PDB file of C-alpha atoms in Angstrom:
ATOM      1  CA  MET Z   1     -37.981 -15.929 -38.326  1.00 40.00           C
ATOM      2  CA  ALA Z   2     -36.323 -13.761 -35.874  1.00 40.00           C
ATOM      3  CA  SER Z   3     -32.573 -14.608 -35.663  1.00 41.00           C
ATOM      4  CA  PRO Z   4     -31.071 -15.689 -32.142  1.00 42.00           C
ATOM      5  CA  ARG Z   5     -29.192 -13.459 -30.107  1.00 40.00           C
ATOM      6  CA  ILE Z   6     -26.262 -14.536 -27.801  1.00 38.00           C
ATOM      7  CA  LEU Z   7     -26.867 -13.444 -24.215  1.00 38.00           C
ATOM      8  CA  ALA Z   8     -24.457 -11.011 -22.571  1.00 36.00           C
ATOM      9  CA  GLY Z   9     -25.369 -12.198 -19.177  1.00 36.00           C
ATOM     10  CA  THR Z  10     -27.768  -9.342 -18.225  1.00 35.00           C
ATOM     11  CA  ALA Z  11     -31.484 -10.333 -17.252  1.00 35.00           C
ATOM     12  CA  ALA Z  12     -32.687  -7.263 -19.285  1.00 34.00           C
ATOM     13  CA  GLU Z  13     -31.714  -9.138 -22.402  1.00 38.00           C
ATOM     14  CA  THR Z  14     -34.036 -11.849 -21.797  1.00 45.00           C
ATOM     15  CA  PRO Z  15     -37.400 -10.882 -23.196  1.00 41.00           C
ATOM     16  CA  PRO Z  16     -40.275 -11.885 -20.921  1.00 42.00           C
ATOM     17  CA  THR Z  17     -42.388 -13.648 -23.704  1.00 58.00           C
ATOM     18  CA  LEU Z  18     -45.213 -15.972 -22.945  1.00 70.00           C
ATOM     19  CA  TRP Z  19     -45.963 -19.690 -23.623  1.00 84.00           C
ATOM     20  CA  ASP Z  20     -49.714 -19.498 -24.380  1.00 90.00           C
ATOM     21  CA  PRO Z  21     -52.166 -21.470 -22.688  1.00 91.00           C
ATOM     22  CA  VAL Z  22     -52.783 -23.887 -25.724  1.00 94.00           C
ATOM     23  CA  VAL Z  23     -48.940 -24.703 -25.851  1.00 93.00           C
ATOM     24  CA  ARG Z  24     -48.956 -25.151 -21.977  1.00 92.00           C
ATOM     25  CA  VAL Z  25     -52.123 -27.440 -21.821  1.00 94.00           C
ATOM     26  CA  THR Z  26     -51.191 -29.541 -24.727  1.00 96.00           C
ATOM     27  CA  HIS Z  27     -47.622 -30.058 -23.391  1.00 95.00           C
ATOM     28  CA  TRP Z  28     -48.575 -31.156 -20.021  1.00 94.00           C
ATOM     29  CA  GLY Z  29     -51.631 -32.846 -21.254  1.00 96.00           C
ATOM     30  CA  ILE Z  30     -49.643 -35.140 -23.507  1.00 95.00           C
ATOM     31  CA  ALA Z  31     -47.021 -35.501 -21.086  1.00 93.00           C
ATOM     32  CA  ALA Z  32     -49.498 -36.824 -18.307  1.00 94.00           C
ATOM     33  CA  SER Z  33     -51.170 -38.944 -20.678  1.00 93.00           C
ATOM     34  CA  VAL Z  34     -48.194 -40.679 -21.893  1.00 91.00           C
ATOM     35  CA  LEU Z  35     -46.973 -41.431 -18.523  1.00 90.00           C
ATOM     36  CA  LEU Z  36     -50.495 -42.682 -17.479  1.00 90.00           C
ATOM     37  CA  ASN Z  37     -50.697 -45.003 -20.511  1.00 87.00           C
ATOM     38  CA  ALA Z  38     -47.315 -46.278 -20.083  1.00 82.00           C
ATOM     39  CA  LEU Z  39     -46.887 -46.840 -16.391  1.00 81.00           C
ATOM     40  CA  LEU Z  40     -50.161 -47.056 -14.635  1.00 78.00           C
ATOM     41  CA  ASP Z  41     -52.913 -48.418 -16.813  1.00 73.00           C
ATOM     42  CA  GLU Z  42     -53.418 -51.604 -18.671  1.00 77.00           C
ATOM     43  CA  GLY Z  43     -53.089 -51.658 -22.564  1.00 77.00           C
ATOM     44  CA  GLY Z  44     -56.671 -52.266 -24.142  1.00 78.00           C
ATOM     45  CA  SER Z  45     -58.519 -51.135 -21.071  1.00 87.00           C
ATOM     46  CA  VAL Z  46     -61.103 -48.499 -21.151  1.00 90.00           C
ATOM     47  CA  LEU Z  47     -58.758 -45.998 -19.495  1.00 91.00           C
ATOM     48  CA  HIS Z  48     -55.968 -46.633 -21.715  1.00 92.00           C
ATOM     49  CA  VAL Z  49     -58.203 -46.094 -24.842  1.00 92.00           C
ATOM     50  CA  THR Z  50     -59.878 -43.067 -23.364  1.00 93.00           C
ATOM     51  CA  VAL Z  51     -56.328 -41.582 -22.575  1.00 93.00           C
ATOM     52  CA  GLY Z  52     -55.231 -42.363 -26.083  1.00 92.00           C
ATOM     53  CA  TRP Z  53     -58.342 -40.576 -27.687  1.00 95.00           C
ATOM     54  CA  ILE Z  54     -57.402 -37.548 -25.400  1.00 95.00           C
ATOM     55  CA  VAL Z  55     -54.021 -37.620 -26.827  1.00 95.00           C
ATOM     56  CA  MET Z  56     -55.152 -37.701 -30.257  1.00 95.00           C
ATOM     57  CA  ALA Z  57     -57.321 -34.517 -29.549  1.00 97.00           C
ATOM     58  CA  LEU Z  58     -54.364 -32.864 -27.904  1.00 97.00           C
ATOM     59  CA  LEU Z  59     -51.919 -33.649 -30.726  1.00 97.00           C
ATOM     60  CA  LEU Z  60     -54.341 -32.426 -33.405  1.00 97.00           C
ATOM     61  CA  LEU Z  61     -55.077 -29.195 -31.469  1.00 97.00           C
ATOM     62  CA  ARG Z  62     -51.227 -28.517 -31.183  1.00 97.00           C
ATOM     63  CA  MET Z  63     -50.772 -29.242 -34.971  1.00 97.00           C
ATOM     64  CA  VAL Z  64     -53.532 -26.610 -35.650  1.00 97.00           C
ATOM     65  CA  TRP Z  65     -51.996 -24.250 -33.239  1.00 96.00           C
ATOM     66  CA  GLY Z  66     -48.560 -24.648 -35.012  1.00 96.00           C
ATOM     67  CA  VAL Z  67     -50.215 -23.081 -37.857  1.00 96.00           C
ATOM     68  CA  LEU Z  68     -52.909 -20.594 -36.450  1.00 95.00           C
ATOM     69  CA  GLY Z  69     -51.337 -19.902 -33.051  1.00 94.00           C
ATOM     70  CA  PRO Z  70     -48.878 -16.915 -31.884  1.00 92.00           C
ATOM     71  CA  VAL Z  71     -45.506 -16.456 -33.302  1.00 90.00           C
ATOM     72  CA  GLU Z  72     -43.740 -18.505 -30.765  1.00 88.00           C
ATOM     73  CA  ALA Z  73     -45.965 -21.517 -31.101  1.00 92.00           C
ATOM     74  CA  ARG Z  74     -45.938 -21.712 -34.768  1.00 94.00           C
ATOM     75  CA  PHE Z  75     -44.022 -24.468 -36.633  1.00 95.00           C
ATOM     76  CA  SER Z  76     -42.327 -21.693 -38.751  1.00 94.00           C
ATOM     77  CA  ALA Z  77     -40.608 -20.340 -35.522  1.00 92.00           C
ATOM     78  CA  PHE Z  78     -38.734 -23.534 -34.900  1.00 93.00           C
ATOM     79  CA  PRO Z  79     -38.286 -25.733 -37.967  1.00 94.00           C
ATOM     80  CA  PRO Z  80     -36.541 -28.943 -37.634  1.00 94.00           C
ATOM     81  CA  ASN Z  81     -32.848 -28.654 -38.326  1.00 94.00           C
ATOM     82  CA  PRO Z  82     -30.613 -31.365 -37.143  1.00 94.00           C
ATOM     83  CA  LEU Z  83     -27.312 -29.584 -37.904  1.00 95.00           C
ATOM     84  CA  ALA Z  84     -28.588 -26.543 -36.150  1.00 93.00           C
ATOM     85  CA  ALA Z  85     -29.442 -28.843 -33.185  1.00 92.00           C
ATOM     86  CA  LEU Z  86     -25.850 -30.217 -33.134  1.00 93.00           C
ATOM     87  CA  ARG Z  87     -24.258 -26.863 -33.269  1.00 91.00           C
ATOM     88  CA  HIS Z  88     -26.437 -25.629 -30.447  1.00 89.00           C
ATOM     89  CA  LEU Z  89     -25.679 -28.699 -28.419  1.00 87.00           C
ATOM     90  CA  ARG Z  90     -21.898 -27.726 -29.011  1.00 88.00           C
ATOM     91  CA  GLN Z  91     -22.367 -24.228 -28.046  1.00 86.00           C
ATOM     92  CA  LEU Z  92     -24.270 -25.073 -24.968  1.00 82.00           C
ATOM     93  CA  ALA Z  93     -21.389 -27.605 -23.999  1.00 80.00           C
ATOM     94  CA  ALA Z  94     -19.036 -24.641 -24.490  1.00 80.00           C
ATOM     95  CA  GLY Z  95     -20.860 -22.330 -22.215  1.00 76.00           C
ATOM     96  CA  ARG Z  96     -22.124 -20.243 -24.932  1.00 78.00           C
ATOM     97  CA  VAL Z  97     -25.788 -19.720 -24.411  1.00 74.00           C
ATOM     98  CA  ARG Z  98     -28.168 -18.266 -27.129  1.00 78.00           C
ATOM     99  CA  HIS Z  99     -31.609 -17.025 -26.690  1.00 77.00           C
ATOM    100  CA  TYR Z 100     -34.340 -18.083 -29.145  1.00 80.00           C
ATOM    101  CA  PRO Z 101     -37.919 -16.536 -29.575  1.00 79.00           C
ATOM    102  CA  SER Z 102     -39.364 -19.994 -29.418  1.00 83.00           C
ATOM    103  CA  HIS Z 103     -37.702 -23.643 -28.921  1.00 88.00           C
ATOM    104  CA  ASN Z 104     -33.975 -23.745 -29.402  1.00 89.00           C
ATOM    105  CA  PRO Z 105     -33.055 -26.123 -32.327  1.00 92.00           C
ATOM    106  CA  ALA Z 106     -32.420 -28.978 -30.129  1.00 92.00           C
ATOM    107  CA  GLY Z 107     -35.668 -28.727 -28.468  1.00 91.00           C
ATOM    108  CA  ALA Z 108     -37.445 -28.298 -31.780  1.00 94.00           C
ATOM    109  CA  LEU Z 109     -36.065 -31.454 -33.224  1.00 94.00           C
ATOM    110  CA  MET Z 110     -37.126 -33.352 -29.963  1.00 94.00           C
ATOM    111  CA  ALA Z 111     -40.575 -31.822 -30.412  1.00 95.00           C
ATOM    112  CA  TYR Z 112     -40.889 -32.984 -33.894  1.00 97.00           C
ATOM    113  CA  ALA Z 113     -39.581 -36.400 -32.891  1.00 96.00           C
ATOM    114  CA  PHE Z 114     -41.991 -36.705 -30.071  1.00 96.00           C
ATOM    115  CA  TRP Z 115     -45.000 -35.642 -32.279  1.00 97.00           C
ATOM    116  CA  ALA Z 116     -44.136 -37.942 -35.039  1.00 97.00           C
ATOM    117  CA  THR Z 117     -43.635 -40.911 -32.463  1.00 97.00           C
ATOM    118  CA  LEU Z 118     -46.863 -39.865 -30.779  1.00 96.00           C
ATOM    119  CA  ALA Z 119     -48.766 -39.909 -34.253  1.00 96.00           C
ATOM    120  CA  VAL Z 120     -47.532 -43.463 -34.794  1.00 97.00           C
ATOM    121  CA  VAL Z 121     -48.548 -44.721 -31.284  1.00 95.00           C
ATOM    122  CA  THR Z 122     -52.112 -43.182 -31.828  1.00 95.00           C
ATOM    123  CA  ILE Z 123     -52.735 -44.567 -35.208  1.00 95.00           C
ATOM    124  CA  THR Z 124     -51.514 -47.909 -34.466  1.00 95.00           C
ATOM    125  CA  GLY Z 125     -53.575 -47.849 -31.419  1.00 93.00           C
ATOM    126  CA  LEU Z 126     -56.641 -47.038 -33.579  1.00 93.00           C
ATOM    127  CA  VAL Z 127     -55.890 -49.976 -35.867  1.00 92.00           C
ATOM    128  CA  MET Z 128     -55.777 -52.365 -32.976  1.00 90.00           C
ATOM    129  CA  THR Z 129     -58.855 -51.228 -31.538  1.00 88.00           C
ATOM    130  CA  GLY Z 130     -60.573 -51.041 -34.832  1.00 87.00           C
ATOM    131  CA  GLY Z 131     -61.228 -47.379 -34.360  1.00 88.00           C
ATOM    132  CA  ALA Z 132     -63.511 -48.003 -31.336  1.00 87.00           C
ATOM    133  CA  THR Z 133     -64.549 -45.150 -29.131  1.00 88.00           C
ATOM    134  CA  PRO Z 134     -63.996 -45.372 -25.163  1.00 87.00           C
ATOM    135  CA  MET Z 135     -67.635 -45.826 -25.027  1.00 88.00           C
ATOM    136  CA  GLN Z 136     -67.813 -48.665 -27.245  1.00 86.00           C
ATOM    137  CA  VAL Z 137     -64.847 -50.335 -25.678  1.00 84.00           C
ATOM    138  CA  ALA Z 138     -66.639 -49.827 -22.085  1.00 83.00           C
ATOM    139  CA  ALA Z 139     -70.075 -51.241 -23.632  1.00 82.00           C
ATOM    140  CA  ASP Z 140     -68.369 -54.365 -25.112  1.00 76.00           C
ATOM    141  CA  LYS Z 141     -66.297 -55.000 -21.979  1.00 78.00           C
ATOM    142  CA  ALA Z 142     -69.543 -54.659 -19.751  1.00 80.00           C
ATOM    143  CA  ALA Z 143     -71.271 -57.174 -22.131  1.00 78.00           C
ATOM    144  CA  VAL Z 144     -68.423 -59.777 -21.845  1.00 73.00           C
ATOM    145  CA  ALA Z 145     -68.434 -59.315 -17.913  1.00 75.00           C
ATOM    146  CA  SER Z 146     -72.271 -60.025 -17.951  1.00 75.00           C
ATOM    147  CA  GLY Z 147     -71.873 -63.125 -19.902  1.00 71.00           C
ATOM    148  CA  ASP Z 148     -72.810 -61.753 -23.358  1.00 64.00           C
ATOM    149  CA  TRP Z 149     -69.938 -62.871 -25.831  1.00 65.00           C
ATOM    150  CA  SER Z 150     -71.672 -61.476 -28.733  1.00 63.00           C
ATOM    151  CA  ALA Z 151     -69.269 -58.343 -29.108  1.00 57.00           C
ATOM    152  CA  LEU Z 152     -66.211 -60.770 -29.269  1.00 56.00           C
ATOM    153  CA  ILE Z 153     -68.167 -62.982 -31.784  1.00 58.00           C
ATOM    154  CA  ARG Z 154     -68.711 -59.840 -33.921  1.00 55.00           C
ATOM    155  CA  GLU Z 155     -65.116 -58.731 -33.805  1.00 56.00           C
ATOM    156  CA  GLY Z 156     -64.021 -62.056 -35.019  1.00 54.00           C
ATOM    157  CA  GLU Z 157     -66.473 -62.681 -37.737  1.00 54.00           C
ATOM    158  CA  GLY Z 158     -65.265 -60.370 -40.258  1.00 55.00           C
ATOM    159  CA  ALA Z 159     -61.546 -60.689 -39.591  1.00 57.00           C
ATOM    160  CA  SER Z 160     -59.420 -62.039 -42.389  1.00 64.00           C
ATOM    161  CA  ASP Z 161     -55.893 -63.258 -42.192  1.00 63.00           C
ATOM    162  CA  GLU Z 162     -54.738 -60.107 -43.577  1.00 72.00           C
ATOM    163  CA  ASP Z 163     -56.590 -58.165 -41.010  1.00 70.00           C
ATOM    164  CA  GLU Z 164     -55.199 -60.526 -38.350  1.00 78.00           C
ATOM    165  CA  SER Z 165     -51.601 -59.668 -39.634  1.00 84.00           C
ATOM    166  CA  LEU Z 166     -52.228 -56.029 -39.813  1.00 84.00           C
ATOM    167  CA  GLY Z 167     -53.365 -56.053 -36.099  1.00 83.00           C
ATOM    168  CA  LYS Z 168     -50.275 -57.991 -35.025  1.00 88.00           C
ATOM    169  CA  ALA Z 169     -47.906 -55.596 -36.906  1.00 92.00           C
ATOM    170  CA  ALA Z 170     -49.787 -52.741 -35.373  1.00 92.00           C
ATOM    171  CA  LYS Z 171     -49.317 -53.862 -32.008  1.00 92.00           C
ATOM    172  CA  GLU Z 172     -45.629 -54.393 -32.403  1.00 94.00           C
ATOM    173  CA  VAL Z 173     -45.028 -50.880 -33.960  1.00 96.00           C
ATOM    174  CA  HIS Z 174     -47.334 -49.648 -31.066  1.00 94.00           C
ATOM    175  CA  ASP Z 175     -45.169 -51.175 -28.388  1.00 92.00           C
ATOM    176  CA  VAL Z 176     -42.000 -50.020 -30.032  1.00 95.00           C
ATOM    177  CA  ALA Z 177     -43.121 -46.535 -30.386  1.00 95.00           C
ATOM    178  CA  ALA Z 178     -44.610 -46.253 -26.902  1.00 93.00           C
ATOM    179  CA  ASN Z 179     -41.272 -47.327 -25.597  1.00 93.00           C
ATOM    180  CA  LEU Z 180     -39.631 -44.757 -27.762  1.00 95.00           C
ATOM    181  CA  LEU Z 181     -41.813 -41.982 -26.462  1.00 94.00           C
ATOM    182  CA  LEU Z 182     -40.341 -42.868 -22.909  1.00 93.00           C
ATOM    183  CA  ILE Z 183     -36.886 -42.676 -24.068  1.00 95.00           C
ATOM    184  CA  LEU Z 184     -37.760 -39.270 -25.679  1.00 95.00           C
ATOM    185  CA  ALA Z 185     -39.311 -37.966 -22.724  1.00 93.00           C
ATOM    186  CA  ALA Z 186     -36.252 -38.990 -20.661  1.00 93.00           C
ATOM    187  CA  LEU Z 187     -33.991 -37.203 -23.160  1.00 92.00           C
ATOM    188  CA  HIS Z 188     -36.283 -34.025 -23.152  1.00 92.00           C
ATOM    189  CA  VAL Z 189     -36.233 -33.877 -19.258  1.00 91.00           C
ATOM    190  CA  ALA Z 190     -32.309 -34.325 -19.430  1.00 89.00           C
ATOM    191  CA  GLY Z 191     -32.109 -31.689 -21.946  1.00 86.00           C
ATOM    192  CA  VAL Z 192     -34.346 -29.195 -20.005  1.00 86.00           C
ATOM    193  CA  ALA Z 193     -32.311 -29.695 -16.958  1.00 86.00           C
ATOM    194  CA  LEU Z 194     -29.077 -29.160 -18.856  1.00 83.00           C
ATOM    195  CA  GLU Z 195     -30.448 -25.916 -20.542  1.00 81.00           C
ATOM    196  CA  SER Z 196     -31.979 -24.581 -17.235  1.00 79.00           C
ATOM    197  CA  ARG Z 197     -28.486 -24.949 -15.540  1.00 80.00           C
ATOM    198  CA  ALA Z 198     -26.499 -23.225 -18.341  1.00 77.00           C
ATOM    199  CA  LYS Z 199     -29.003 -20.406 -18.567  1.00 73.00           C
ATOM    200  CA  ARG Z 200     -29.653 -20.182 -14.934  1.00 76.00           C
ATOM    201  CA  ARG Z 201     -33.355 -20.147 -15.468  1.00 73.00           C
ATOM    202  CA  ASN Z 202     -35.999 -22.359 -14.643  1.00 75.00           C
ATOM    203  CA  LEU Z 203     -37.451 -23.464 -18.083  1.00 75.00           C
ATOM    204  CA  VAL Z 204     -39.985 -25.817 -16.513  1.00 78.00           C
ATOM    205  CA  ALA Z 205     -41.598 -22.818 -14.687  1.00 76.00           C
ATOM    206  CA  ALA Z 206     -41.850 -21.068 -18.017  1.00 74.00           C
ATOM    207  CA  MET Z 207     -44.103 -23.820 -19.219  1.00 81.00           C
ATOM    208  CA  LEU Z 208     -46.107 -24.015 -16.226  1.00 77.00           C
ATOM    209  CA  ILE Z 209     -46.733 -20.414 -15.900  1.00 74.00           C
ATOM    210  CA  GLY Z 210     -45.984 -19.212 -19.375  1.00 63.00           C
ATOM    211  CA  LYS Z 211     -43.546 -16.441 -18.627  1.00 60.00           C
ATOM    212  CA  ARG Z 212     -39.907 -17.040 -19.374  1.00 54.00           C
ATOM    213  CA  GLN Z 213     -37.905 -16.478 -16.197  1.00 48.00           C
ATOM    214  CA  ARG Z 214     -35.545 -13.519 -15.902  1.00 47.00           C
TER     215      ARG Z 214
END
């Protein structure tokens, strides 16, 4: 892994590396999905389940890309290191700005925390719905709306006390993890704003168009 370099303040020392399309699509796709499911749609709705499956696909794609993607996207380029993250924040507060070829240590730690929490939300969501696809959920809701309650009866027939306890536990963990995602997202936005100001460079634009701003 390339070692970080302290910037001397000249634009030429900031390499115009790119965030590749897969990194950008998964980043903004997951961000939009989390906000949509948390703030706009109703839990258990067809839209909520559909967005959950989209998030799962995007997360799996990002995990694969972390192994097979370009250097900046690989996990090896930004391993989680809490001590390095704290050191980076102290240096940032002191005005010592460093350039990293991928995520800085604090950003890397945030990425892993977000992915882990997102995985918990996704897995507990699958437990709560019994792994039902959006099409299955839509079909069951349409059947119930038309007066056919057989779908609900089928769901309850094979359910044991243990299954019900698992479902309740999954819901509690799902709700806590979903709220944690919003907290992490807020911290991430604050961190990006702080880093952008310190580096005098628009980091949001870099994730939008791929190219780091000089």
